[in-house]
């Protein structure tokens, strides 16, 4: 598909009026996969909205740890709403054209919320590290005010980084194809369509991967090495298990978030990954954690389980 008929040109850059989002191609019954993703999206929205309402309404959950859980739920809710409703409109209702400006807006919000997700997991790892390694100083170091400022800084930083990513996309000229080999306005498939120098965009893609995938995972692993070292100094197995149980939810969420994305990234680097395989793997890697995170925190967190029991008893 050629974009020459729909070009609008400014002083130095050529931008198409529309992009065409290709999505899955050559796969029979692919609409059923999009319906499956919509079901995951629906569960994710209900689950994360419930967690947000529960934390906001219950004063006993107004603590540093749950400020982190609340921000993770907000990021999950934002990421799923940035990706999946647009996907449903695009592929279930055969509306695969997206305007240039809408594409850039979609890219901004997707990367903004993805960055917030992974940095929220880093802050929750910091919370667990201080709680277990410095228990006597925990309430002095990790306060509601400190956590609120950390998350304000994260949201502001991610807004700047996502804006920078989109800004340099806007400095490209698209004079060949306007077909995006993805299911949303993904950064890599978009900048590879450019017909002028896109080396800065290639650098930003690698930088974002290092910043929002590799570095957070390294920090989390180091924090848990410190936690395991502190646990080894506890004399009883009962004490170790009790302390480790407070990390169970976070460890599960970290595994769900990082492992699929790391695997996809390594496979893409070491072998050929077809467009369809990349779309399926990345869409699941974004959708499934956002659906399971609220379930994990509800089922594995004693405070939330106790609160739910009280609510159910009142209801009965």
Short mmCIF file of C-alpha atoms in Angstrom, two decimals:
data_model
loop_
_atom_site.label_atom_id
_atom_site.label_comp_id
_atom_site.label_asym_id
_atom_site.label_seq_id
_atom_site.Cartn_x
_atom_site.Cartn_y
_atom_site.Cartn_z
CA UNK A 1 0.00 0.00 0.00
CA UNK A 2 1.44 3.35 -1.03
CA UNK A 3 0.98 6.49 1.01
CA UNK A 4 1.87 8.97 -1.76
CA UNK A 5 -1.75 9.90 -2.39
CA UNK A 6 -2.28 11.02 1.21
CA UNK A 7 0.91 12.94 2.01
CA UNK A 8 0.85 16.29 3.71
CA UNK A 9 4.23 18.01 3.58
CA UNK A 10 5.58 20.68 5.89
CA UNK A 11 8.87 22.55 5.57
CA UNK A 12 11.19 19.57 5.89
CA UNK A 13 9.27 16.38 6.77
CA UNK A 14 6.77 14.31 4.83
CA UNK A 15 4.00 12.75 6.90
CA UNK A 16 1.16 10.53 5.68
CA UNK A 17 -2.38 11.55 6.48
CA UNK A 18 -3.08 7.99 7.67
CA UNK A 19 -1.26 4.83 8.70
CA UNK A 20 -2.62 1.36 7.97
CA UNK A 21 -2.30 -1.05 10.92
CA UNK A 22 -1.84 -4.50 9.42
CA UNK A 23 -2.26 -6.74 12.46
CA UNK A 24 -2.39 -10.51 11.99
CA UNK A 25 -2.40 -11.57 8.35
CA UNK A 26 -2.91 -14.89 6.59
CA UNK A 27 -4.33 -16.55 9.72
CA UNK A 28 -7.87 -17.97 9.44
CA UNK A 29 -10.32 -17.10 12.22
CA UNK A 30 -7.96 -14.43 13.56
CA UNK A 31 -10.99 -12.45 14.75
CA UNK A 32 -11.41 -15.03 17.50
CA UNK A 33 -7.97 -14.16 18.84
CA UNK A 34 -8.95 -10.49 19.04
CA UNK A 35 -12.15 -11.48 20.89
CA UNK A 36 -10.00 -13.55 23.29
CA UNK A 37 -7.82 -10.47 23.94
CA UNK A 38 -10.94 -8.39 24.52
CA UNK A 39 -12.06 -10.90 27.20
CA UNK A 40 -8.65 -10.55 28.88
CA UNK A 41 -8.98 -6.75 28.63
CA UNK A 42 -12.46 -6.85 30.20
CA UNK A 43 -11.22 -8.92 33.18
CA UNK A 44 -8.17 -6.63 33.56
CA UNK A 45 -10.34 -3.51 33.68
CA UNK A 46 -12.71 -5.00 36.28
CA UNK A 47 -9.86 -6.40 38.42
CA UNK A 48 -7.70 -3.26 38.42
CA UNK A 49 -10.71 -0.99 38.97
CA UNK A 50 -11.71 -3.12 41.98
CA UNK A 51 -8.18 -2.86 43.43
CA UNK A 52 -8.19 0.92 42.94
CA UNK A 53 -11.58 1.32 44.62
CA UNK A 54 -10.63 -1.02 47.47
CA UNK A 55 -7.39 0.83 48.27
CA UNK A 56 -9.01 4.26 47.91
CA UNK A 57 -11.98 3.38 50.14
CA UNK A 58 -10.17 1.46 52.92
CA UNK A 59 -8.09 3.67 55.23
CA UNK A 60 -6.12 0.68 56.57
CA UNK A 61 -4.63 0.25 53.08
CA UNK A 62 -3.37 3.85 52.91
CA UNK A 63 0.23 2.73 53.44
CA UNK A 64 3.44 2.97 51.35
CA UNK A 65 3.14 -0.57 49.98
CA UNK A 66 -0.41 -0.02 48.76
CA UNK A 67 0.47 3.33 47.22
CA UNK A 68 2.74 1.18 45.05
CA UNK A 69 0.00 -1.37 44.34
CA UNK A 70 -2.42 1.46 43.51
CA UNK A 71 0.03 2.99 41.03
CA UNK A 72 0.66 -0.41 39.43
CA UNK A 73 -3.11 -0.90 39.05
CA UNK A 74 -3.40 2.59 37.51
CA UNK A 75 -0.59 1.78 35.06
CA UNK A 76 -2.16 -1.60 34.17
CA UNK A 77 -5.52 0.07 33.60
CA UNK A 78 -3.92 2.80 31.47
CA UNK A 79 -1.86 0.36 29.38
CA UNK A 80 -4.80 -1.95 28.60
CA UNK A 81 -7.03 1.02 27.70
CA UNK A 82 -4.31 2.50 25.49
CA UNK A 83 -3.87 -0.73 23.50
CA UNK A 84 -6.92 -2.96 23.42
CA UNK A 85 -10.06 -0.85 22.79
CA UNK A 86 -8.27 0.65 19.79
CA UNK A 87 -7.31 -2.86 18.66
CA UNK A 88 -10.93 -4.02 18.87
CA UNK A 89 -12.09 -1.06 16.80
CA UNK A 90 -9.32 -1.62 14.28
CA UNK A 91 -9.66 -5.34 13.61
CA UNK A 92 -13.17 -6.38 14.65
CA UNK A 93 -14.82 -3.50 12.82
CA UNK A 94 -12.40 -3.36 9.85
CA UNK A 95 -11.17 0.15 10.63
CA UNK A 96 -7.44 -0.38 10.12
CA UNK A 97 -6.66 3.20 9.11
CA UNK A 98 -5.51 5.56 11.85
CA UNK A 99 -4.70 9.23 11.38
CA UNK A 100 -1.10 10.33 11.76
CA UNK A 101 -1.74 12.40 14.90
CA UNK A 102 -3.91 9.68 16.48
CA UNK A 103 -1.10 7.20 15.82
CA UNK A 104 1.42 9.38 17.66
CA UNK A 105 -1.01 9.86 20.55
CA UNK A 106 -1.53 6.08 20.74
CA UNK A 107 2.25 5.53 20.79
CA UNK A 108 2.71 8.11 23.56
CA UNK A 109 0.11 6.60 25.91
CA UNK A 110 1.18 2.98 25.35
CA UNK A 111 4.84 3.70 26.12
CA UNK A 112 3.96 6.08 28.95
CA UNK A 113 1.97 3.40 30.81
CA UNK A 114 4.42 0.57 29.99
CA UNK A 115 7.22 2.63 31.53
CA UNK A 116 5.10 3.29 34.61
CA UNK A 117 4.35 -0.43 35.01
CA UNK A 118 7.97 -1.54 35.11
CA UNK A 119 9.18 1.33 37.33
CA UNK A 120 6.29 0.65 39.73
CA UNK A 121 7.63 -2.88 40.11
CA UNK A 122 11.08 -1.45 40.92
CA UNK A 123 9.62 0.77 43.64
CA UNK A 124 7.69 -2.17 45.11
CA UNK A 125 10.98 -4.12 45.17
CA UNK A 126 12.57 -1.19 47.04
CA UNK A 127 9.68 -1.28 49.53
CA UNK A 128 10.20 -5.02 50.18
CA UNK A 129 14.00 -4.55 50.41
CA UNK A 130 13.74 -1.90 53.13
CA UNK A 131 10.97 -3.82 54.98
CA UNK A 132 13.09 -6.98 55.26
CA UNK A 133 16.66 -5.67 55.33
CA UNK A 134 16.02 -2.60 57.52
CA UNK A 135 12.82 -3.45 59.42
CA UNK A 136 13.48 -1.11 62.36
CA UNK A 137 13.96 1.88 60.03
CA UNK A 138 11.22 0.97 57.54
CA UNK A 139 8.61 3.44 58.82
CA UNK A 140 11.18 6.25 58.91
CA UNK A 141 12.53 5.58 55.39
CA UNK A 142 9.42 4.48 53.49
CA UNK A 143 6.57 6.87 54.25
CA UNK A 144 3.42 7.78 52.34
CA UNK A 145 4.97 11.16 51.48
CA UNK A 146 8.19 9.59 50.17
CA UNK A 147 6.29 7.05 48.06
CA UNK A 148 3.97 9.73 46.68
CA UNK A 149 6.94 11.87 45.62
CA UNK A 150 8.66 8.85 44.04
CA UNK A 151 5.58 8.06 41.97
CA UNK A 152 5.06 11.68 40.97
CA UNK A 153 8.66 11.68 39.73
CA UNK A 154 8.07 8.40 37.84
CA UNK A 155 4.93 9.68 36.12
CA UNK A 156 6.67 12.95 35.18
CA UNK A 157 9.79 11.16 33.93
CA UNK A 158 7.77 8.71 31.85
CA UNK A 159 5.76 11.55 30.32
CA UNK A 160 9.02 13.24 29.28
CA UNK A 161 10.51 10.01 27.90
CA UNK A 162 7.36 9.09 25.95
CA UNK A 163 7.18 12.66 24.60
CA UNK A 164 10.81 12.46 23.47
CA UNK A 165 10.14 9.12 21.74
CA UNK A 166 7.16 10.58 19.86
CA UNK A 167 8.97 13.85 19.09
CA UNK A 168 11.71 12.06 17.14
CA UNK A 169 9.12 9.98 15.27
CA UNK A 170 7.65 13.31 14.16
CA UNK A 171 11.08 14.24 12.72
CA UNK A 172 10.90 11.40 10.20
CA UNK A 173 9.65 11.43 6.63
CA UNK A 174 7.42 8.61 5.39
CA UNK A 175 7.54 8.54 1.62
CA UNK A 176 7.30 4.81 0.85
CA UNK A 177 4.79 2.68 2.73
CA UNK A 178 2.33 3.59 5.47
CA UNK A 179 1.64 -0.02 6.55
CA UNK A 180 2.51 -0.69 10.23
CA UNK A 181 3.43 -4.35 10.82
CA UNK A 182 1.92 -4.44 14.29
CA UNK A 183 -1.41 -4.27 16.13
CA UNK A 184 -0.96 -0.68 17.38
CA UNK A 185 1.29 2.28 16.57
CA UNK A 186 4.40 0.50 17.80
CA UNK A 187 7.63 2.50 17.85
CA UNK A 188 9.89 0.02 16.01
CA UNK A 189 7.55 -0.82 13.09
CA UNK A 190 6.79 2.90 12.63
CA UNK A 191 10.32 4.31 12.57
CA UNK A 192 11.47 1.54 10.19
CA UNK A 193 9.04 2.95 7.59
CA UNK A 194 11.01 6.21 7.40
CA UNK A 195 12.87 7.14 4.24
CA UNK A 196 15.26 9.59 5.94
CA UNK A 197 17.88 8.97 8.65
CA UNK A 198 16.27 7.12 11.58
CA UNK A 199 19.46 6.37 13.55
CA UNK A 200 18.33 8.52 16.52
CA UNK A 201 15.06 6.56 16.65
CA UNK A 202 17.00 3.29 16.59
CA UNK A 203 19.08 4.56 19.52
CA UNK A 204 15.93 5.61 21.43
CA UNK A 205 14.43 2.14 20.88
CA UNK A 206 17.54 0.50 22.38
CA UNK A 207 17.70 3.08 25.16
CA UNK A 208 14.03 2.49 26.08
CA UNK A 209 14.65 -1.27 26.16
CA UNK A 210 17.62 -0.76 28.49
CA UNK A 211 15.74 1.77 30.63
CA UNK A 212 12.39 0.00 30.96
CA UNK A 213 13.31 -3.67 30.63
CA UNK A 214 16.97 -4.50 31.36
CA UNK A 215 17.83 -1.96 34.09
CA UNK A 216 14.64 -2.49 36.16
CA UNK A 217 15.12 -6.27 36.05
CA UNK A 218 18.75 -5.94 37.18
CA UNK A 219 17.75 -3.63 40.07
CA UNK A 220 14.97 -6.00 41.15
CA UNK A 221 17.31 -9.03 41.03
CA UNK A 222 19.92 -7.15 43.11
CA UNK A 223 17.28 -6.11 45.65
CA UNK A 224 16.18 -9.73 46.06
CA UNK A 225 19.79 -10.88 46.45
CA UNK A 226 19.95 -8.43 49.37
CA UNK A 227 16.64 -9.77 50.69
CA UNK A 228 17.81 -13.41 50.50
CA UNK A 229 21.06 -12.45 52.25
CA UNK A 230 19.05 -10.83 55.04
CA UNK A 231 16.77 -13.89 55.26
CA UNK A 232 19.79 -16.18 55.62
CA UNK A 233 20.62 -14.36 58.87
CA UNK A 234 17.23 -15.23 60.38
CA UNK A 235 17.78 -18.27 62.60
CA UNK A 236 14.42 -20.04 62.18
CA UNK A 237 12.84 -21.38 58.99
CA UNK A 238 9.48 -20.14 60.26
CA UNK A 239 10.82 -16.58 60.44
CA UNK A 240 12.34 -16.85 56.96
CA UNK A 241 9.14 -18.18 55.44
CA UNK A 242 7.05 -15.50 57.14
CA UNK A 243 9.28 -12.74 55.74
CA UNK A 244 9.42 -14.32 52.29
CA UNK A 245 5.61 -14.62 52.13
CA UNK A 246 5.41 -10.82 52.15
CA UNK A 247 7.34 -10.86 48.84
CA UNK A 248 5.32 -13.63 47.16
CA UNK A 249 2.86 -11.35 45.33
CA UNK A 250 5.61 -9.07 44.08
CA UNK A 251 7.78 -11.97 42.87
CA UNK A 252 4.86 -13.47 40.93
CA UNK A 253 4.01 -10.13 39.32
CA UNK A 254 7.67 -9.50 38.41
CA UNK A 255 7.95 -12.94 36.82
CA UNK A 256 4.73 -12.45 34.85
CA UNK A 257 5.80 -9.02 33.63
CA UNK A 258 9.47 -9.52 32.75
CA UNK A 259 9.91 -13.17 31.70
CA UNK A 260 7.62 -13.12 28.61
CA UNK A 261 9.07 -9.81 27.42
CA UNK A 262 12.68 -10.92 27.95
CA UNK A 263 11.99 -14.20 26.10
CA UNK A 264 10.40 -12.37 23.14
CA UNK A 265 13.29 -9.90 23.03
CA UNK A 266 15.95 -12.65 23.12
CA UNK A 267 14.16 -14.69 20.43
CA UNK A 268 13.84 -11.60 18.22
CA UNK A 269 17.58 -10.90 18.64
CA UNK A 270 18.81 -14.46 18.06
CA UNK A 271 16.46 -15.79 15.40
CA UNK A 272 13.80 -14.72 12.91
CA UNK A 273 10.45 -13.83 14.46
CA UNK A 274 7.64 -13.44 11.94
CA UNK A 275 5.28 -10.46 12.20
CA UNK A 276 2.38 -12.71 13.26
CA UNK A 277 4.46 -14.46 15.94
CA UNK A 278 5.68 -11.11 17.28
CA UNK A 279 2.13 -9.68 17.39
CA UNK A 280 0.74 -12.71 19.24
CA UNK A 281 3.62 -12.94 21.72
CA UNK A 282 3.81 -9.22 22.53
CA UNK A 283 0.03 -8.76 22.78
CA UNK A 284 -0.17 -11.63 25.28
CA UNK A 285 2.88 -10.29 27.16
CA UNK A 286 1.08 -6.95 27.59
CA UNK A 287 -2.44 -8.29 28.23
CA UNK A 288 -1.99 -11.25 30.60
CA UNK A 289 0.05 -9.53 33.40
CA UNK A 290 -2.44 -6.65 33.56
CA UNK A 291 -5.25 -9.21 33.99
CA UNK A 292 -3.47 -11.36 36.61
CA UNK A 293 -1.82 -8.64 38.73
CA UNK A 294 -4.98 -7.66 40.67
CA UNK A 295 -5.90 -11.34 41.14
CA UNK A 296 -2.42 -12.11 42.51
CA UNK A 297 -2.50 -9.19 44.94
CA UNK A 298 -5.99 -10.09 46.15
CA UNK A 299 -5.24 -13.81 46.63
CA UNK A 300 -1.72 -13.45 48.09
CA UNK A 301 -2.07 -10.40 50.32
CA UNK A 302 -3.35 -11.06 53.83
CA UNK A 303 -4.61 -7.50 54.39
CA UNK A 304 -6.77 -7.53 51.25
CA UNK A 305 -8.07 -11.06 51.91
CA UNK A 306 -9.03 -10.11 55.49
CA UNK A 307 -10.75 -6.97 54.22
CA UNK A 308 -12.71 -8.95 51.64
CA UNK A 309 -13.80 -11.45 54.31
CA UNK A 310 -15.11 -8.57 56.46
CA UNK A 311 -16.97 -7.08 53.48
CA UNK A 312 -18.53 -10.46 52.63
CA UNK A 313 -19.56 -11.04 56.28
CA UNK A 314 -21.23 -7.63 56.38
CA UNK A 315 -23.01 -8.47 53.14
CA UNK A 316 -24.27 -11.77 54.56
#
